[in-house]
């Protein structure tokens, strides 16, 4: 099989500014654990404060970019994956590009005049909360996607993955890729990504949902999706089933919904049935932080999916990848996978 450029991701490339902080810091900036939000004016001083007060790691991040890097790492086939998004013409942008290229991902960034986007990763007791200042990432335009050298990546790919976060930036770009995938019978997947996406970008999400062959998410996002749609259920299996049964733009393949629940089993809804897959449990003392855990799960999953492996294998690979990532700061991994 020809793997070059088989998987394409589009999203917000962000530099993670990660630190173990304290409860006072969370209270000061009104931050809830295990959440992901966009920075408001009140949050802007926190980036400087984190860097001066705490021991900070700078790690290439951005949900989609994390998943693509992990898929690339799992596949160990140079150039199997590509990625598009917008960075700034600055030191952080250069670092990001070098990091992605070193990981073997074929990146086609749009380079904007604003600074490269950052994401504050607040870590407490191994859990994480994300506050993203999109900046340059917010400047991605569909014109970049339409340039021949970039659209060529879309033509070449057979699988697409876009985190829900990109719905706040360029729904037009997502729509173009989704329609291409449906027309050419390729596999299009997205992530619910965060409660605020399900809640405040509901219309954008619903517009593209019919094109999704795979929907990823975690239990909190699934429950928010259910509440926003008036489903009146908190049962993750029921919600996964309902999402999988949402109408589809093309009838060639049935939608599969994959919901992770931290240490609890992964829920997979497919063809009117729900299966649960246990995850690899990790002793608490080995947990560094959960930053990138969900992204890594998707990356591991997709690495098997593009090889046309059965869903059970995809889930197993996803669990393996996230187990590796939670034992390290941010979405980082050893040189070679042991899967």
mmCIF file of N, CA, C and O in Angstrom, residues 214-304:
data_model
loop_
_atom_site.group_PDB
_atom_site.id
_atom_site.type_symbol
_atom_site.label_atom_id
_atom_site.label_comp_id
_atom_site.label_asym_id
_atom_site.label_seq_id
_atom_site.Cartn_x
_atom_site.Cartn_y
_atom_site.Cartn_z
ATOM 1 N N UNK A 214 -16.068 9.371 11.281
ATOM 2 C CA UNK A 214 -15.678 9.070 12.660
ATOM 3 C C UNK A 214 -15.845 10.331 13.491
ATOM 4 O O UNK A 214 -15.424 11.406 13.064
ATOM 5 N N UNK A 215 -16.471 10.180 14.648
ATOM 6 C CA UNK A 215 -16.554 11.278 15.613
ATOM 7 C C UNK A 215 -15.844 10.831 16.879
ATOM 8 O O UNK A 215 -16.189 9.795 17.447
ATOM 9 N N UNK A 216 -14.838 11.606 17.285
ATOM 10 C CA UNK A 216 -14.115 11.337 18.524
ATOM 11 C C UNK A 216 -14.539 12.366 19.578
ATOM 12 O O UNK A 216 -15.004 13.448 19.239
ATOM 13 N N UNK A 217 -14.360 11.999 20.852
ATOM 14 C CA UNK A 217 -14.643 12.951 21.921
ATOM 15 C C UNK A 217 -14.433 12.278 23.260
ATOM 16 O O UNK A 217 -14.150 11.084 23.325
ATOM 17 N N UNK A 218 -14.572 13.062 24.331
ATOM 18 C CA UNK A 218 -14.526 12.447 25.663
ATOM 19 C C UNK A 218 -15.900 12.541 26.317
ATOM 20 O O UNK A 218 -16.832 13.115 25.746
ATOM 21 N N UNK A 219 -16.027 11.970 27.512
ATOM 22 C CA UNK A 219 -17.342 11.865 28.140
ATOM 23 C C UNK A 219 -17.974 13.223 28.459
ATOM 24 O O UNK A 219 -19.178 13.405 28.306
ATOM 25 N N UNK A 220 -17.143 14.201 28.864
ATOM 26 C CA UNK A 220 -17.669 15.537 29.195
ATOM 27 C C UNK A 220 -18.234 16.215 27.952
ATOM 28 O O UNK A 220 -19.311 16.823 27.984
ATOM 29 N N UNK A 221 -17.495 16.119 26.852
ATOM 30 C CA UNK A 221 -17.943 16.707 25.585
ATOM 31 C C UNK A 221 -19.215 16.018 25.100
ATOM 32 O O UNK A 221 -20.155 16.679 24.641
ATOM 33 N N UNK A 222 -19.251 14.689 25.210
ATOM 34 C CA UNK A 222 -20.433 13.930 24.774
ATOM 35 C C UNK A 222 -21.670 14.370 25.563
ATOM 36 O O UNK A 222 -22.744 14.579 24.990
ATOM 37 N N UNK A 223 -21.505 14.547 26.869
ATOM 38 C CA UNK A 223 -22.639 14.955 27.714
ATOM 39 C C UNK A 223 -23.084 16.379 27.401
ATOM 40 O O UNK A 223 -24.279 16.677 27.424
ATOM 41 N N UNK A 224 -22.132 17.245 27.093
ATOM 42 C CA UNK A 224 -22.485 18.613 26.694
ATOM 43 C C UNK A 224 -23.251 18.572 25.378
ATOM 44 O O UNK A 224 -24.274 19.256 25.221
ATOM 45 N N UNK A 225 -22.787 17.770 24.431
ATOM 46 C CA UNK A 225 -23.455 17.624 23.131
ATOM 47 C C UNK A 225 -24.904 17.177 23.344
ATOM 48 O O UNK A 225 -25.837 17.715 22.744
ATOM 49 N N UNK A 226 -25.081 16.207 24.229
ATOM 50 C CA UNK A 226 -26.418 15.680 24.528
ATOM 51 C C UNK A 226 -27.324 16.767 25.112
ATOM 52 O O UNK A 226 -28.462 16.943 24.678
ATOM 53 N N UNK A 227 -26.791 17.512 26.070
ATOM 54 C CA UNK A 227 -27.577 18.561 26.726
ATOM 55 C C UNK A 227 -27.982 19.655 25.733
ATOM 56 O O UNK A 227 -29.137 20.073 25.687
ATOM 57 N N UNK A 228 -27.012 20.080 24.908
ATOM 58 C CA UNK A 228 -27.254 21.141 23.929
ATOM 59 C C UNK A 228 -28.320 20.725 22.910
ATOM 60 O O UNK A 228 -29.077 21.550 22.408
ATOM 61 N N UNK A 229 -28.392 19.418 22.619
ATOM 62 C CA UNK A 229 -29.363 18.926 21.637
ATOM 63 C C UNK A 229 -30.663 18.427 22.277
ATOM 64 O O UNK A 229 -31.482 17.802 21.620
ATOM 65 N N UNK A 230 -30.788 18.678 23.591
ATOM 66 C CA UNK A 230 -32.028 18.323 24.291
ATOM 67 C C UNK A 230 -32.298 16.836 24.364
ATOM 68 O O UNK A 230 -33.449 16.402 24.401
ATOM 69 N N UNK A 231 -31.252 16.025 24.418
ATOM 70 C CA UNK A 231 -31.434 14.569 24.443
ATOM 71 C C UNK A 231 -31.786 14.033 25.827
ATOM 72 O O UNK A 231 -32.176 12.887 25.967
ATOM 73 N N UNK A 232 -31.583 14.840 26.840
ATOM 74 C CA UNK A 232 -31.964 14.461 28.203
ATOM 75 C C UNK A 232 -31.398 13.108 28.658
ATOM 76 O O UNK A 232 -32.088 12.316 29.292
ATOM 77 N N UNK A 233 -30.160 12.846 28.267
ATOM 78 C CA UNK A 233 -29.485 11.660 28.797
ATOM 79 C C UNK A 233 -28.024 11.990 29.055
ATOM 80 O O UNK A 233 -27.418 12.756 28.300
ATOM 81 N N UNK A 234 -27.483 11.410 30.135
ATOM 82 C CA UNK A 234 -26.071 11.564 30.471
ATOM 83 C C UNK A 234 -25.321 10.270 30.209
ATOM 84 O O UNK A 234 -24.126 10.179 30.454
ATOM 85 N N UNK A 235 -26.062 9.264 29.714
ATOM 86 C CA UNK A 235 -25.483 7.950 29.465
ATOM 87 C C UNK A 235 -24.613 7.996 28.201
ATOM 88 O O UNK A 235 -25.119 8.178 27.094
ATOM 89 N N UNK A 236 -23.301 7.829 28.409
ATOM 90 C CA UNK A 236 -22.342 7.996 27.322
ATOM 91 C C UNK A 236 -22.587 7.009 26.175
ATOM 92 O O UNK A 236 -22.461 7.358 24.997
ATOM 93 N N UNK A 237 -23.009 5.779 26.521
ATOM 94 C CA UNK A 237 -23.279 4.791 25.461
ATOM 95 C C UNK A 237 -24.452 5.237 24.586
ATOM 96 O O UNK A 237 -24.390 5.153 23.355
ATOM 97 N N UNK A 238 -25.514 5.711 25.244
ATOM 98 C CA UNK A 238 -26.682 6.201 24.498
ATOM 99 C C UNK A 238 -26.317 7.377 23.601
ATOM 100 O O UNK A 238 -26.739 7.452 22.452
ATOM 101 N N UNK A 239 -25.528 8.295 24.160
ATOM 102 C CA UNK A 239 -25.142 9.494 23.413
ATOM 103 C C UNK A 239 -24.296 9.112 22.199
ATOM 104 O O UNK A 239 -24.525 9.588 21.088
ATOM 105 N N UNK A 240 -23.329 8.213 22.411
ATOM 106 C CA UNK A 240 -22.468 7.755 21.315
ATOM 107 C C UNK A 240 -23.308 7.148 20.196
ATOM 108 O O UNK A 240 -23.084 7.412 19.012
ATOM 109 N N UNK A 241 -24.300 6.365 20.590
ATOM 110 C CA UNK A 241 -25.191 5.732 19.624
ATOM 111 C C UNK A 241 -25.969 6.781 18.824
ATOM 112 O O UNK A 241 -26.056 6.713 17.594
ATOM 113 N N UNK A 242 -26.517 7.754 19.545
ATOM 114 C CA UNK A 242 -27.300 8.800 18.890
ATOM 115 C C UNK A 242 -26.453 9.630 17.916
ATOM 116 O O UNK A 242 -26.901 9.982 16.827
ATOM 117 N N UNK A 243 -25.205 9.907 18.325
ATOM 118 C CA UNK A 243 -24.318 10.661 17.421
ATOM 119 C C UNK A 243 -24.025 9.832 16.166
ATOM 120 O O UNK A 243 -24.024 10.343 15.054
ATOM 121 N N UNK A 244 -23.821 8.524 16.368
ATOM 122 C CA UNK A 244 -23.498 7.666 15.212
ATOM 123 C C UNK A 244 -24.694 7.543 14.255
ATOM 124 O O UNK A 244 -24.525 7.287 13.068
ATOM 125 N N UNK A 245 -25.904 7.756 14.784
ATOM 126 C CA UNK A 245 -27.108 7.626 13.954
ATOM 127 C C UNK A 245 -27.582 8.951 13.340
ATOM 128 O O UNK A 245 -28.576 8.981 12.630
ATOM 129 N N UNK A 246 -26.863 10.029 13.623
ATOM 130 C CA UNK A 246 -27.155 11.326 13.009
ATOM 131 C C UNK A 246 -27.066 11.166 11.487
ATOM 132 O O UNK A 246 -26.200 10.450 10.999
ATOM 133 N N UNK A 247 -27.962 11.816 10.714
ATOM 134 C CA UNK A 247 -27.960 11.630 9.246
ATOM 135 C C UNK A 247 -26.590 11.878 8.601
ATOM 136 O O UNK A 247 -25.827 12.711 9.087
ATOM 137 N N UNK A 248 -26.324 11.137 7.529
ATOM 138 C CA UNK A 248 -25.031 11.240 6.847
ATOM 139 C C UNK A 248 -25.160 11.808 5.445
ATOM 140 O O UNK A 248 -26.127 11.569 4.751
ATOM 141 N N UNK A 249 -24.119 12.572 5.033
ATOM 142 C CA UNK A 249 -24.113 13.194 3.705
ATOM 143 C C UNK A 249 -23.939 12.149 2.609
ATOM 144 O O UNK A 249 -24.481 12.274 1.516
ATOM 145 N N UNK A 250 -23.130 11.110 2.901
ATOM 146 C CA UNK A 250 -22.962 10.053 1.899
ATOM 147 C C UNK A 250 -23.219 8.717 2.571
ATOM 148 O O UNK A 250 -22.753 8.488 3.695
ATOM 149 N N UNK A 251 -23.932 7.853 1.886
ATOM 150 C CA UNK A 251 -24.375 6.605 2.501
ATOM 151 C C UNK A 251 -23.392 5.461 2.402
ATOM 152 O O UNK A 251 -23.695 4.344 2.791
ATOM 153 N N UNK A 252 -22.164 5.744 1.890
ATOM 154 C CA UNK A 252 -21.231 4.641 1.649
ATOM 155 C C UNK A 252 -20.794 3.937 2.920
ATOM 156 O O UNK A 252 -20.669 2.741 2.955
ATOM 157 N N UNK A 253 -20.503 4.698 3.975
ATOM 158 C CA UNK A 253 -20.121 4.025 5.226
ATOM 159 C C UNK A 253 -20.881 4.603 6.398
ATOM 160 O O UNK A 253 -21.229 5.768 6.427
ATOM 161 N N UNK A 254 -21.140 3.743 7.372
ATOM 162 C CA UNK A 254 -21.870 4.172 8.562
ATOM 163 C C UNK A 254 -20.928 4.898 9.515
ATOM 164 O O UNK A 254 -19.761 4.527 9.616
ATOM 165 N N UNK A 255 -21.460 5.888 10.197
ATOM 166 C CA UNK A 255 -20.623 6.652 11.127
ATOM 167 C C UNK A 255 -20.279 5.820 12.355
ATOM 168 O O UNK A 255 -21.103 5.094 12.888
ATOM 169 N N UNK A 256 -19.036 5.986 12.825
ATOM 170 C CA UNK A 256 -18.579 5.339 14.052
ATOM 171 C C UNK A 256 -18.215 6.428 15.060
ATOM 172 O O UNK A 256 -17.496 7.376 14.727
ATOM 173 N N UNK A 257 -18.769 6.319 16.265
ATOM 174 C CA UNK A 257 -18.482 7.299 17.316
ATOM 175 C C UNK A 257 -17.595 6.651 18.374
ATOM 176 O O UNK A 257 -17.881 5.537 18.824
ATOM 177 N N UNK A 258 -16.530 7.355 18.728
ATOM 178 C CA UNK A 258 -15.558 6.823 19.679
ATOM 179 C C UNK A 258 -15.398 7.820 20.827
ATOM 180 O O UNK A 258 -14.907 8.932 20.626
ATOM 181 N N UNK A 259 -15.847 7.430 22.023
ATOM 182 C CA UNK A 259 -15.789 8.315 23.178
ATOM 183 C C UNK A 259 -14.858 7.743 24.251
ATOM 184 O O UNK A 259 -15.055 6.625 24.725
ATOM 185 N N UNK A 260 -13.838 8.528 24.618
ATOM 186 C CA UNK A 260 -12.929 8.112 25.690
ATOM 187 C C UNK A 260 -13.458 8.653 27.021
ATOM 188 O O UNK A 260 -14.169 9.653 27.049
ATOM 189 N N UNK A 261 -13.105 7.956 28.113
ATOM 190 C CA UNK A 261 -13.588 8.355 29.443
ATOM 191 C C UNK A 261 -12.466 8.278 30.464
ATOM 192 O O UNK A 261 -12.625 7.666 31.518
ATOM 193 N N UNK A 262 -11.328 8.872 30.150
ATOM 194 C CA UNK A 262 -10.197 8.818 31.076
ATOM 195 C C UNK A 262 -9.803 7.383 31.359
ATOM 196 O O UNK A 262 -9.510 6.608 30.449
ATOM 197 N N UNK A 263 -9.827 7.009 32.644
ATOM 198 C CA UNK A 263 -9.429 5.650 33.040
ATOM 199 C C UNK A 263 -10.536 4.617 32.801
ATOM 200 O O UNK A 263 -10.305 3.416 32.884
ATOM 201 N N UNK A 264 -11.756 5.093 32.502
ATOM 202 C CA UNK A 264 -12.868 4.164 32.238
ATOM 203 C C UNK A 264 -12.840 3.683 30.782
ATOM 204 O O UNK A 264 -12.175 4.283 29.944
ATOM 205 N N UNK A 265 -13.591 2.625 30.461
ATOM 206 C CA UNK A 265 -13.506 2.051 29.110
ATOM 207 C C UNK A 265 -13.867 3.023 27.977
ATOM 208 O O UNK A 265 -14.642 3.956 28.172
ATOM 209 N N UNK A 266 -13.262 2.778 26.823
ATOM 210 C CA UNK A 266 -13.577 3.535 25.608
ATOM 211 C C UNK A 266 -14.893 2.996 25.047
ATOM 212 O O UNK A 266 -15.087 1.780 24.946
ATOM 213 N N UNK A 267 -15.801 3.894 24.704
ATOM 214 C CA UNK A 267 -17.113 3.521 24.168
ATOM 215 C C UNK A 267 -17.101 3.692 22.647
ATOM 216 O O UNK A 267 -16.760 4.764 22.138
ATOM 217 N N UNK A 268 -17.451 2.630 21.923
ATOM 218 C CA UNK A 268 -17.513 2.692 20.466
ATOM 219 C C UNK A 268 -18.918 2.330 19.995
ATOM 220 O O UNK A 268 -19.407 1.231 20.282
ATOM 221 N N UNK A 269 -19.570 3.266 19.299
ATOM 222 C CA UNK A 269 -20.901 3.006 18.748
ATOM 223 C C UNK A 269 -20.780 2.850 17.248
ATOM 224 O O UNK A 269 -20.261 3.735 16.555
ATOM 225 N N UNK A 270 -21.251 1.714 16.753
ATOM 226 C CA UNK A 270 -21.121 1.387 15.335
ATOM 227 C C UNK A 270 -22.290 0.505 14.921
ATOM 228 O O UNK A 270 -22.568 -0.497 15.586
ATOM 229 N N UNK A 271 -22.965 0.908 13.862
ATOM 230 C CA UNK A 271 -24.001 0.053 13.285
ATOM 231 C C UNK A 271 -25.075 -0.350 14.313
ATOM 232 O O UNK A 271 -25.466 -1.514 14.405
ATOM 233 N N UNK A 272 -25.504 0.622 15.125
ATOM 234 C CA UNK A 272 -26.586 0.367 16.072
ATOM 235 C C UNK A 272 -26.183 -0.400 17.325
ATOM 236 O O UNK A 272 -27.025 -0.744 18.138
ATOM 237 N N UNK A 273 -24.870 -0.684 17.455
ATOM 238 C CA UNK A 273 -24.407 -1.431 18.632
ATOM 239 C C UNK A 273 -23.314 -0.658 19.358
ATOM 240 O O UNK A 273 -22.573 0.100 18.733
ATOM 241 N N UNK A 274 -23.208 -0.882 20.660
ATOM 242 C CA UNK A 274 -22.164 -0.227 21.446
ATOM 243 C C UNK A 274 -21.233 -1.263 22.054
ATOM 244 O O UNK A 274 -21.677 -2.265 22.602
ATOM 245 N N UNK A 275 -19.929 -1.015 21.918
ATOM 246 C CA UNK A 275 -18.941 -1.886 22.553
ATOM 247 C C UNK A 275 -18.109 -1.052 23.500
ATOM 248 O O UNK A 275 -17.921 0.146 23.280
ATOM 249 N N UNK A 276 -17.580 -1.700 24.560
ATOM 250 C CA UNK A 276 -16.669 -1.026 25.472
ATOM 251 C C UNK A 276 -15.316 -1.716 25.448
ATOM 252 O O UNK A 276 -15.242 -2.943 25.430
ATOM 253 N N UNK A 277 -14.263 -0.897 25.448
ATOM 254 C CA UNK A 277 -12.904 -1.430 25.455
ATOM 255 C C UNK A 277 -12.158 -0.869 26.664
ATOM 256 O O UNK A 277 -12.040 0.345 26.797
ATOM 257 N N UNK A 278 -11.668 -1.745 27.555
ATOM 258 C CA UNK A 278 -10.952 -1.243 28.732
ATOM 259 C C UNK A 278 -9.642 -0.550 28.327
ATOM 260 O O UNK A 278 -9.051 -0.905 27.304
ATOM 261 N N UNK A 279 -9.212 0.437 29.114
ATOM 262 C CA UNK A 279 -7.944 1.095 28.819
ATOM 263 C C UNK A 279 -6.848 0.478 29.698
ATOM 264 O O UNK A 279 -7.137 -0.278 30.621
ATOM 265 N N UNK A 280 -5.595 0.831 29.376
ATOM 266 C CA UNK A 280 -4.472 0.342 30.180
ATOM 267 C C UNK A 280 -4.411 1.230 31.419
ATOM 268 O O UNK A 280 -4.226 2.443 31.305
ATOM 269 N N UNK A 281 -4.598 0.646 32.595
ATOM 270 C CA UNK A 281 -4.573 1.457 33.809
ATOM 271 C C UNK A 281 -3.143 1.807 34.200
ATOM 272 O O UNK A 281 -2.222 1.005 34.018
ATOM 273 N N UNK A 282 -2.979 3.030 34.695
ATOM 274 C CA UNK A 282 -1.662 3.515 35.059
ATOM 275 C C UNK A 282 -1.648 3.865 36.540
ATOM 276 O O UNK A 282 -2.510 4.592 37.014
ATOM 277 N N UNK A 283 -0.660 3.339 37.309
ATOM 278 C CA UNK A 283 -0.579 3.742 38.713
ATOM 279 C C UNK A 283 -0.390 5.253 38.820
ATOM 280 O O UNK A 283 0.352 5.840 38.031
ATOM 281 N N UNK A 284 -1.097 5.875 39.774
ATOM 282 C CA UNK A 284 -1.124 7.330 39.928
ATOM 283 C C UNK A 284 0.276 7.950 39.953
ATOM 284 O O UNK A 284 0.510 9.023 39.405
ATOM 285 N N UNK A 285 1.227 7.250 40.570
ATOM 286 C CA UNK A 285 2.568 7.844 40.696
ATOM 287 C C UNK A 285 3.296 7.938 39.353
ATOM 288 O O UNK A 285 4.286 8.660 39.221
ATOM 289 N N UNK A 286 2.807 7.221 38.346
ATOM 290 C CA UNK A 286 3.436 7.290 37.024
ATOM 291 C C UNK A 286 2.828 8.387 36.138
ATOM 292 O O UNK A 286 3.355 8.713 35.092
ATOM 293 N N UNK A 287 1.689 8.924 36.581
ATOM 294 C CA UNK A 287 1.014 9.961 35.796
ATOM 295 C C UNK A 287 1.780 11.275 35.891
ATOM 296 O O UNK A 287 2.008 11.783 36.974
ATOM 297 N N UNK A 288 2.193 11.822 34.742
ATOM 298 C CA UNK A 288 2.850 13.133 34.733
ATOM 299 C C UNK A 288 1.789 14.200 34.479
ATOM 300 O O UNK A 288 1.557 15.069 35.293
ATOM 301 N N UNK A 289 1.143 14.139 33.297
ATOM 302 C CA UNK A 289 -0.031 14.986 33.063
ATOM 303 C C UNK A 289 -0.858 14.434 31.905
ATOM 304 O O UNK A 289 -0.343 13.747 31.038
ATOM 305 N N UNK A 290 -2.145 14.765 31.921
ATOM 306 C CA UNK A 290 -3.055 14.231 30.892
ATOM 307 C C UNK A 290 -3.068 15.098 29.637
ATOM 308 O O UNK A 290 -3.834 14.849 28.723
ATOM 309 N N UNK A 291 -2.211 16.135 29.589
ATOM 310 C CA UNK A 291 -2.170 16.988 28.394
ATOM 311 C C UNK A 291 -1.807 16.160 27.159
ATOM 312 O O UNK A 291 -0.785 15.492 27.137
ATOM 313 N N UNK A 292 -2.658 16.206 26.148
ATOM 314 C CA UNK A 292 -2.388 15.477 24.910
ATOM 315 C C UNK A 292 -2.891 14.043 24.912
ATOM 316 O O UNK A 292 -2.754 13.338 23.913
ATOM 317 N N UNK A 293 -3.499 13.596 26.030
ATOM 318 C CA UNK A 293 -3.937 12.189 26.115
ATOM 319 C C UNK A 293 -4.990 11.855 25.060
ATOM 320 O O UNK A 293 -4.889 10.853 24.354
ATOM 321 N N UNK A 294 -6.000 12.714 24.943
ATOM 322 C CA UNK A 294 -7.060 12.484 23.949
ATOM 323 C C UNK A 294 -6.535 12.597 22.534
ATOM 324 O O UNK A 294 -6.899 11.817 21.650
ATOM 325 N N UNK A 295 -5.637 13.564 22.310
ATOM 326 C CA UNK A 295 -5.037 13.744 20.979
ATOM 327 C C UNK A 295 -4.221 12.500 20.614
ATOM 328 O O UNK A 295 -4.264 12.028 19.479
ATOM 329 N N UNK A 296 -3.474 11.990 21.586
ATOM 330 C CA UNK A 296 -2.634 10.812 21.344
ATOM 331 C C UNK A 296 -3.500 9.596 21.038
ATOM 332 O O UNK A 296 -3.169 8.788 20.167
ATOM 333 N N UNK A 297 -4.630 9.481 21.753
ATOM 334 C CA UNK A 297 -5.547 8.375 21.492
ATOM 335 C C UNK A 297 -5.968 8.392 20.018
ATOM 336 O O UNK A 297 -5.911 7.375 19.318
ATOM 337 N N UNK A 298 -6.375 9.567 19.544
ATOM 338 C CA UNK A 298 -6.813 9.696 18.146
ATOM 339 C C UNK A 298 -5.663 9.366 17.191
ATOM 340 O O UNK A 298 -5.845 8.662 16.190
ATOM 341 N N UNK A 299 -4.451 9.845 17.527
ATOM 342 C CA UNK A 299 -3.289 9.572 16.672
ATOM 343 C C UNK A 299 -3.003 8.089 16.541
ATOM 344 O O UNK A 299 -2.781 7.574 15.439
ATOM 345 N N UNK A 300 -3.028 7.383 17.662
ATOM 346 C CA UNK A 300 -2.804 5.937 17.644
ATOM 347 C C UNK A 300 -3.887 5.214 16.861
ATOM 348 O O UNK A 300 -3.612 4.311 16.055
ATOM 349 N N UNK A 301 -5.128 5.637 17.093
ATOM 350 C CA UNK A 301 -6.289 5.062 16.417
ATOM 351 C C UNK A 301 -6.158 5.219 14.891
ATOM 352 O O UNK A 301 -6.286 4.254 14.133
ATOM 353 N N UNK A 302 -5.857 6.453 14.461
ATOM 354 C CA UNK A 302 -5.773 6.736 13.021
ATOM 355 C C UNK A 302 -4.626 5.992 12.349
ATOM 356 O O UNK A 302 -4.734 5.587 11.193
ATOM 357 N N UNK A 303 -3.515 5.803 13.089
ATOM 358 C CA UNK A 303 -2.356 5.096 12.522
ATOM 359 C C UNK A 303 -2.732 3.669 12.117
ATOM 360 O O UNK A 303 -2.226 3.127 11.131
ATOM 361 N N UNK A 304 -3.646 3.048 12.881
ATOM 362 C CA UNK A 304 -4.121 1.700 12.524
ATOM 363 C C UNK A 304 -5.206 1.769 11.454
ATOM 364 O O UNK A 304 -5.259 0.944 10.548
#
